[in-house]
PDB file of C-alpha atoms in Angstrom:
ATOM      1  CA  ARG A 263      94.998-147.244-155.298  1.00  0.00           C
ATOM      2  CA  VAL A 264      96.467-143.916-154.298  1.00  0.00           C
ATOM      3  CA  SER A 265      99.475-143.128-152.161  1.00  0.00           C
ATOM      4  CA  PRO A 266      99.602-140.816-149.142  1.00  0.00           C
ATOM      5  CA  TRP A 267     101.784-138.504-151.246  1.00  0.00           C
ATOM      6  CA  GLN A 268      99.096-138.284-153.948  1.00  0.00           C
ATOM      7  CA  MET A 269      96.387-137.582-151.381  1.00  0.00           C
ATOM      8  CA  ALA A 270      98.520-134.862-149.758  1.00  0.00           C
ATOM      9  CA  GLN A 271      98.975-133.303-153.207  1.00  0.00           C
ATOM     10  CA  LEU A 272      95.222-133.444-153.807  1.00  0.00           C
ATOM     11  CA  ILE A 273      94.363-131.773-150.502  1.00  0.00           C
ATOM     12  CA  ALA A 274      97.013-129.102-151.208  1.00  0.00           C
ATOM     13  CA  ILE A 275      95.361-128.397-154.564  1.00  0.00           C
ATOM     14  CA  ILE A 276      92.007-127.955-152.815  1.00  0.00           C
ATOM     15  CA  ALA A 277      93.647-125.704-150.202  1.00  0.00           C
ATOM     16  CA  ASN A 278      95.201-123.566-152.948  1.00  0.00           C
ATOM     17  CA  ASN A 279      91.871-122.817-154.651  1.00  0.00           C
ATOM     18  CA  GLY A 280      92.360-125.554-157.223  1.00  0.00           C
ATOM     19  CA  CYS A 281      95.915-124.665-158.241  1.00  0.00           C
ATOM     20  CA  GLY A 282      98.950-126.907-158.085  1.00  0.00           C
ATOM     21  CA  TRP A 283     102.218-127.825-159.720  1.00  0.00           C
ATOM     22  CA  GLN A 284     101.901-129.682-162.990  1.00  0.00           C
ATOM     23  CA  THR A 285     104.886-131.261-164.660  1.00  0.00           C
ATOM     24  CA  GLU A 286     105.418-132.555-168.137  1.00  0.00           C
ATOM     25  CA  ALA A 287     107.445-135.526-166.930  1.00  0.00           C
ATOM     26  CA  PRO A 288     106.010-138.502-165.004  1.00  0.00           C
ATOM     27  CA  TRP A 289     106.424-138.221-161.224  1.00  0.00           C
ATOM     28  CA  GLN A 290     109.073-140.936-161.178  1.00  0.00           C
ATOM     29  CA  GLU A 291     111.297-138.800-163.392  1.00  0.00           C
ATOM     30  CA  GLN A 292     110.945-135.876-161.004  1.00  0.00           C
ATOM     31  CA  LEU A 293     112.738-137.897-158.346  1.00  0.00           C
ATOM     32  CA  VAL A 294     115.818-138.069-160.519  1.00  0.00           C
ATOM     33  CA  SER A 295     117.915-134.909-160.676  1.00  0.00           C
ATOM     34  CA  ALA A 296     120.551-136.287-163.026  1.00  0.00           C
ATOM     35  CA  VAL A 297     120.718-138.941-165.741  1.00  0.00           C
ATOM     36  CA  GLU A 298     123.547-141.025-167.116  1.00  0.00           C
ATOM     37  CA  SER A 299     124.297-140.240-170.754  1.00  0.00           C
ATOM     38  CA  GLN A 300     127.230-141.975-172.466  1.00  0.00           C
ATOM     39  CA  GLY A 301     129.115-142.238-169.192  1.00  0.00           C
ATOM     40  CA  GLU A 302     128.638-138.552-168.324  1.00  0.00           C
ATOM     41  CA  ARG A 303     126.360-137.157-165.693  1.00  0.00           C
ATOM     42  CA  ARG A 304     124.045-134.435-166.988  1.00  0.00           C
ATOM     43  CA  GLU A 305     121.550-132.370-165.050  1.00  0.00           C
ATOM     44  CA  GLN A 306     117.944-133.069-165.956  1.00  0.00           C
ATOM     45  CA  ARG A 307     115.562-130.128-166.213  1.00  0.00           C
ATOM     46  CA  ILE A 308     111.931-130.683-165.239  1.00  0.00           C
ATOM     47  CA  ASP A 309     109.530-128.068-166.534  1.00  0.00           C
ATOM     48  CA  ARG A 310     106.920-127.309-163.888  1.00  0.00           C
ATOM     49  CA  GLN A 311     104.032-124.933-164.112  1.00  0.00           C
ATOM     50  CA  TYR A 312     101.666-123.709-161.421  1.00  0.00           C
ATOM     51  CA  VAL A 313      98.267-124.224-163.043  1.00  0.00           C
ATOM     52  CA  GLN A 314      94.561-124.447-162.307  1.00  0.00           C
ATOM     53  CA  ILE A 315      93.866-128.187-161.896  1.00  0.00           C
ATOM     54  CA  ILE A 316      90.288-128.006-160.609  1.00  0.00           C
ATOM     55  CA  SER A 317      88.045-124.979-160.841  1.00  0.00           C
ATOM     56  CA  SER A 318      88.282-122.453-158.030  1.00  0.00           C
ATOM     57  CA  GLU A 319      84.511-122.795-157.580  1.00  0.00           C
ATOM     58  CA  THR A 320      84.826-126.542-156.980  1.00  0.00           C
ATOM     59  CA  ALA A 321      87.799-126.007-154.653  1.00  0.00           C
ATOM     60  CA  GLN A 322      85.827-123.455-152.610  1.00  0.00           C
ATOM     61  CA  ILE A 323      82.872-125.847-152.250  1.00  0.00           C
ATOM     62  CA  LEU A 324      85.251-128.560-151.047  1.00  0.00           C
ATOM     63  CA  GLN A 325      87.011-126.150-148.679  1.00  0.00           C
ATOM     64  CA  LYS A 326      83.673-125.300-147.075  1.00  0.00           C
ATOM     65  CA  ASP A 327      82.555-128.931-146.857  1.00  0.00           C
ATOM     66  CA  LEU A 328      85.891-130.119-145.405  1.00  0.00           C
ATOM     67  CA  ALA A 329      86.289-127.311-142.842  1.00  0.00           C
ATOM     68  CA  SER A 330      86.404-128.093-139.132  1.00  0.00           C
ATOM     69  CA  SER A 331      87.874-126.728-135.920  1.00  0.00           C
ATOM     70  CA  ILE A 332      88.983-127.748-132.458  1.00  0.00           C
ATOM     71  CA  ASP A 333      88.852-125.729-129.260  1.00  0.00           C
ATOM     72  CA  LEU A 334      92.000-125.892-127.178  1.00  0.00           C
ATOM     73  CA  PRO A 335      92.082-125.741-123.358  1.00  0.00           C
ATOM     74  CA  ASP A 336      93.887-122.382-123.545  1.00  0.00           C
ATOM     75  CA  GLY A 337      90.904-120.833-125.360  1.00  0.00           C
ATOM     76  CA  ARG A 338      92.403-120.869-128.861  1.00  0.00           C
ATOM     77  CA  GLN A 339      90.444-122.327-131.744  1.00  0.00           C
ATOM     78  CA  LEU A 340      92.312-124.049-134.574  1.00  0.00           C
ATOM     79  CA  THR A 341      90.599-124.289-137.951  1.00  0.00           C
ATOM     80  CA  TYR A 342      91.586-126.923-140.472  1.00  0.00           C
ATOM     81  CA  ALA A 343      90.074-128.871-143.332  1.00  0.00           C
ATOM     82  CA  GLY A 344      90.252-132.503-144.329  1.00  0.00           C
ATOM     83  CA  LYS A 345      88.624-135.879-144.735  1.00  0.00           C
ATOM     84  CA  THR A 346      88.788-139.201-142.941  1.00  0.00           C
ATOM     85  CA  GLY A 347      88.798-142.540-144.691  1.00  0.00           C
ATOM     86  CA  THR A 348      88.751-146.211-143.800  1.00  0.00           C
ATOM     87  CA  PRO A 349      89.553-148.159-146.968  1.00  0.00           C
ATOM     88  CA  GLU A 350      89.158-151.914-146.970  1.00  0.00           C
ATOM     89  CA  ILE A 351      91.855-153.887-148.759  1.00  0.00           C
ATOM     90  CA  PRO A 352      92.328-157.633-149.204  1.00  0.00           C
ATOM     91  CA  ALA A 353      94.507-159.265-146.537  1.00  0.00           C
ATOM     92  CA  ASN A 354      97.116-161.914-147.321  1.00  0.00           C
ATOM     93  CA  ASN A 355      95.037-164.547-145.517  1.00  0.00           C
ATOM     94  CA  GLY A 356      92.032-163.901-147.757  1.00  0.00           C
ATOM     95  CA  GLY A 357      90.238-161.766-145.181  1.00  0.00           C
ATOM     96  CA  LYS A 358      89.802-158.030-144.967  1.00  0.00           C
ATOM     97  CA  HIS A 359      92.344-155.457-143.866  1.00  0.00           C
ATOM     98  CA  TYR A 360      91.542-151.836-143.004  1.00  0.00           C
ATOM     99  CA  LEU A 361      93.532-148.635-143.044  1.00  0.00           C
ATOM    100  CA  ALA A 362      92.771-145.488-141.060  1.00  0.00           C
ATOM    101  CA  TRP A 363      93.336-142.376-143.187  1.00  0.00           C
ATOM    102  CA  TYR A 364      93.159-138.658-142.647  1.00  0.00           C
ATOM    103  CA  VAL A 365      94.192-136.115-145.241  1.00  0.00           C
ATOM    104  CA  GLY A 366      93.995-132.447-144.353  1.00  0.00           C
ATOM    105  CA  TYR A 367      95.472-128.996-144.402  1.00  0.00           C
ATOM    106  CA  TYR A 368      96.095-126.354-141.770  1.00  0.00           C
ATOM    107  CA  PRO A 369      95.157-123.629-141.143  1.00  0.00           C
ATOM    108  CA  ALA A 370      91.876-123.575-143.033  1.00  0.00           C
ATOM    109  CA  GLN A 371      92.446-119.926-143.996  1.00  0.00           C
ATOM    110  CA  GLN A 372      95.821-119.290-145.667  1.00  0.00           C
ATOM    111  CA  PRO A 373      96.954-122.948-145.497  1.00  0.00           C
ATOM    112  CA  GLN A 374     100.603-123.696-144.786  1.00  0.00           C
ATOM    113  CA  TYR A 375     100.622-127.476-144.271  1.00  0.00           C
ATOM    114  CA  ALA A 376      99.121-130.409-146.175  1.00  0.00           C
ATOM    115  CA  VAL A 377      99.292-133.761-144.412  1.00  0.00           C
ATOM    116  CA  ALA A 378      98.263-137.340-145.107  1.00  0.00           C
ATOM    117  CA  ILE A 379      98.162-139.773-142.175  1.00  0.00           C
ATOM    118  CA  VAL A 380      97.817-143.509-142.758  1.00  0.00           C
ATOM    119  CA  ILE A 381      97.610-146.048-139.951  1.00  0.00           C
ATOM    120  CA  GLU A 382      97.868-149.657-140.994  1.00  0.00           C
ATOM    121  CA  ASP A 383      97.719-151.565-137.734  1.00  0.00           C
ATOM    122  CA  ILE A 384      97.359-150.746-134.051  1.00  0.00           C
ATOM    123  CA  ILE A 385      98.324-153.422-131.555  1.00  0.00           C
ATOM    124  CA  GLY A 386      95.256-154.507-129.615  1.00  0.00           C
ATOM    125  CA  VAL A 387      92.740-152.944-132.020  1.00  0.00           C
ATOM    126  CA  PRO A 388      90.771-155.387-134.182  1.00  0.00           C
ATOM    127  CA  ALA A 389      91.139-154.564-137.883  1.00  0.00           C
ATOM    128  CA  ALA A 390      87.394-153.977-138.249  1.00  0.00           C
ATOM    129  CA  ASP A 391      87.531-151.295-135.495  1.00  0.00           C
ATOM    130  CA  LEU A 392      90.276-149.288-137.210  1.00  0.00           C
ATOM    131  CA  SER A 393      88.817-146.065-138.623  1.00  0.00           C
ATOM    132  CA  GLY A 394      90.130-142.756-139.894  1.00  0.00           C
ATOM    133  CA  GLY A 395      87.862-140.708-137.651  1.00  0.00           C
ATOM    134  CA  LYS A 396      88.755-142.624-134.521  1.00  0.00           C
ATOM    135  CA  TYR A 397      92.536-142.911-134.960  1.00  0.00           C
ATOM    136  CA  ALA A 398      93.996-140.821-137.832  1.00  0.00           C
ATOM    137  CA  LEU A 399      92.025-137.595-137.239  1.00  0.00           C
ATOM    138  CA  PRO A 400      93.105-137.275-133.570  1.00  0.00           C
ATOM    139  CA  LEU A 401      96.747-137.624-134.690  1.00  0.00           C
ATOM    140  CA  PHE A 402      96.254-134.803-137.176  1.00  0.00           C
ATOM    141  CA  GLU A 403      94.619-132.609-134.539  1.00  0.00           C
ATOM    142  CA  ASP A 404      97.472-133.314-132.123  1.00  0.00           C
ATOM    143  CA  LEU A 405      99.991-132.471-134.843  1.00  0.00           C
ATOM    144  CA  ILE A 406      98.455-129.098-135.719  1.00  0.00           C
ATOM    145  CA  CYS A 407      98.358-128.127-132.032  1.00  0.00           C
ATOM    146  CA  HIS A 408     102.176-128.155-132.176  1.00  0.00           C
ATOM    147  CA  LEU A 409     102.543-126.163-135.396  1.00  0.00           C
ATOM    148  CA  PRO A 410     103.025-122.400-135.483  1.00  0.00           C
TER     149      PRO A 410
END
């Protein structure tokens, strides 16, 4: 299992030619800015480094494969990159449950935003009809139309 946060980090690494922030401490520790020590509050320092996580060659192949665009009614074309997903997970009743995912970045050239969209349920849509391409991708496209 992966979280939307982890997928947004992954797509940001791809967008940044394979580079990203690496920390020495586990991610849970990064959420804590101070620790209790013998009744005193001390600031915690997290060492972070911007490093190559995947090769730039691999990142560039993925950037090309994930690239897409939409044409707007006003004549503008927005380029972005990303991937849909429709994972199947076990439901509480023993059946199947689906999620609609889209993880992407915008704009495709000189990216500024990395986004993960997860839709768990839509009223009136059967679980088996829920898909990333049908529901999560249009939300992403609508979102980027409103970004600078």
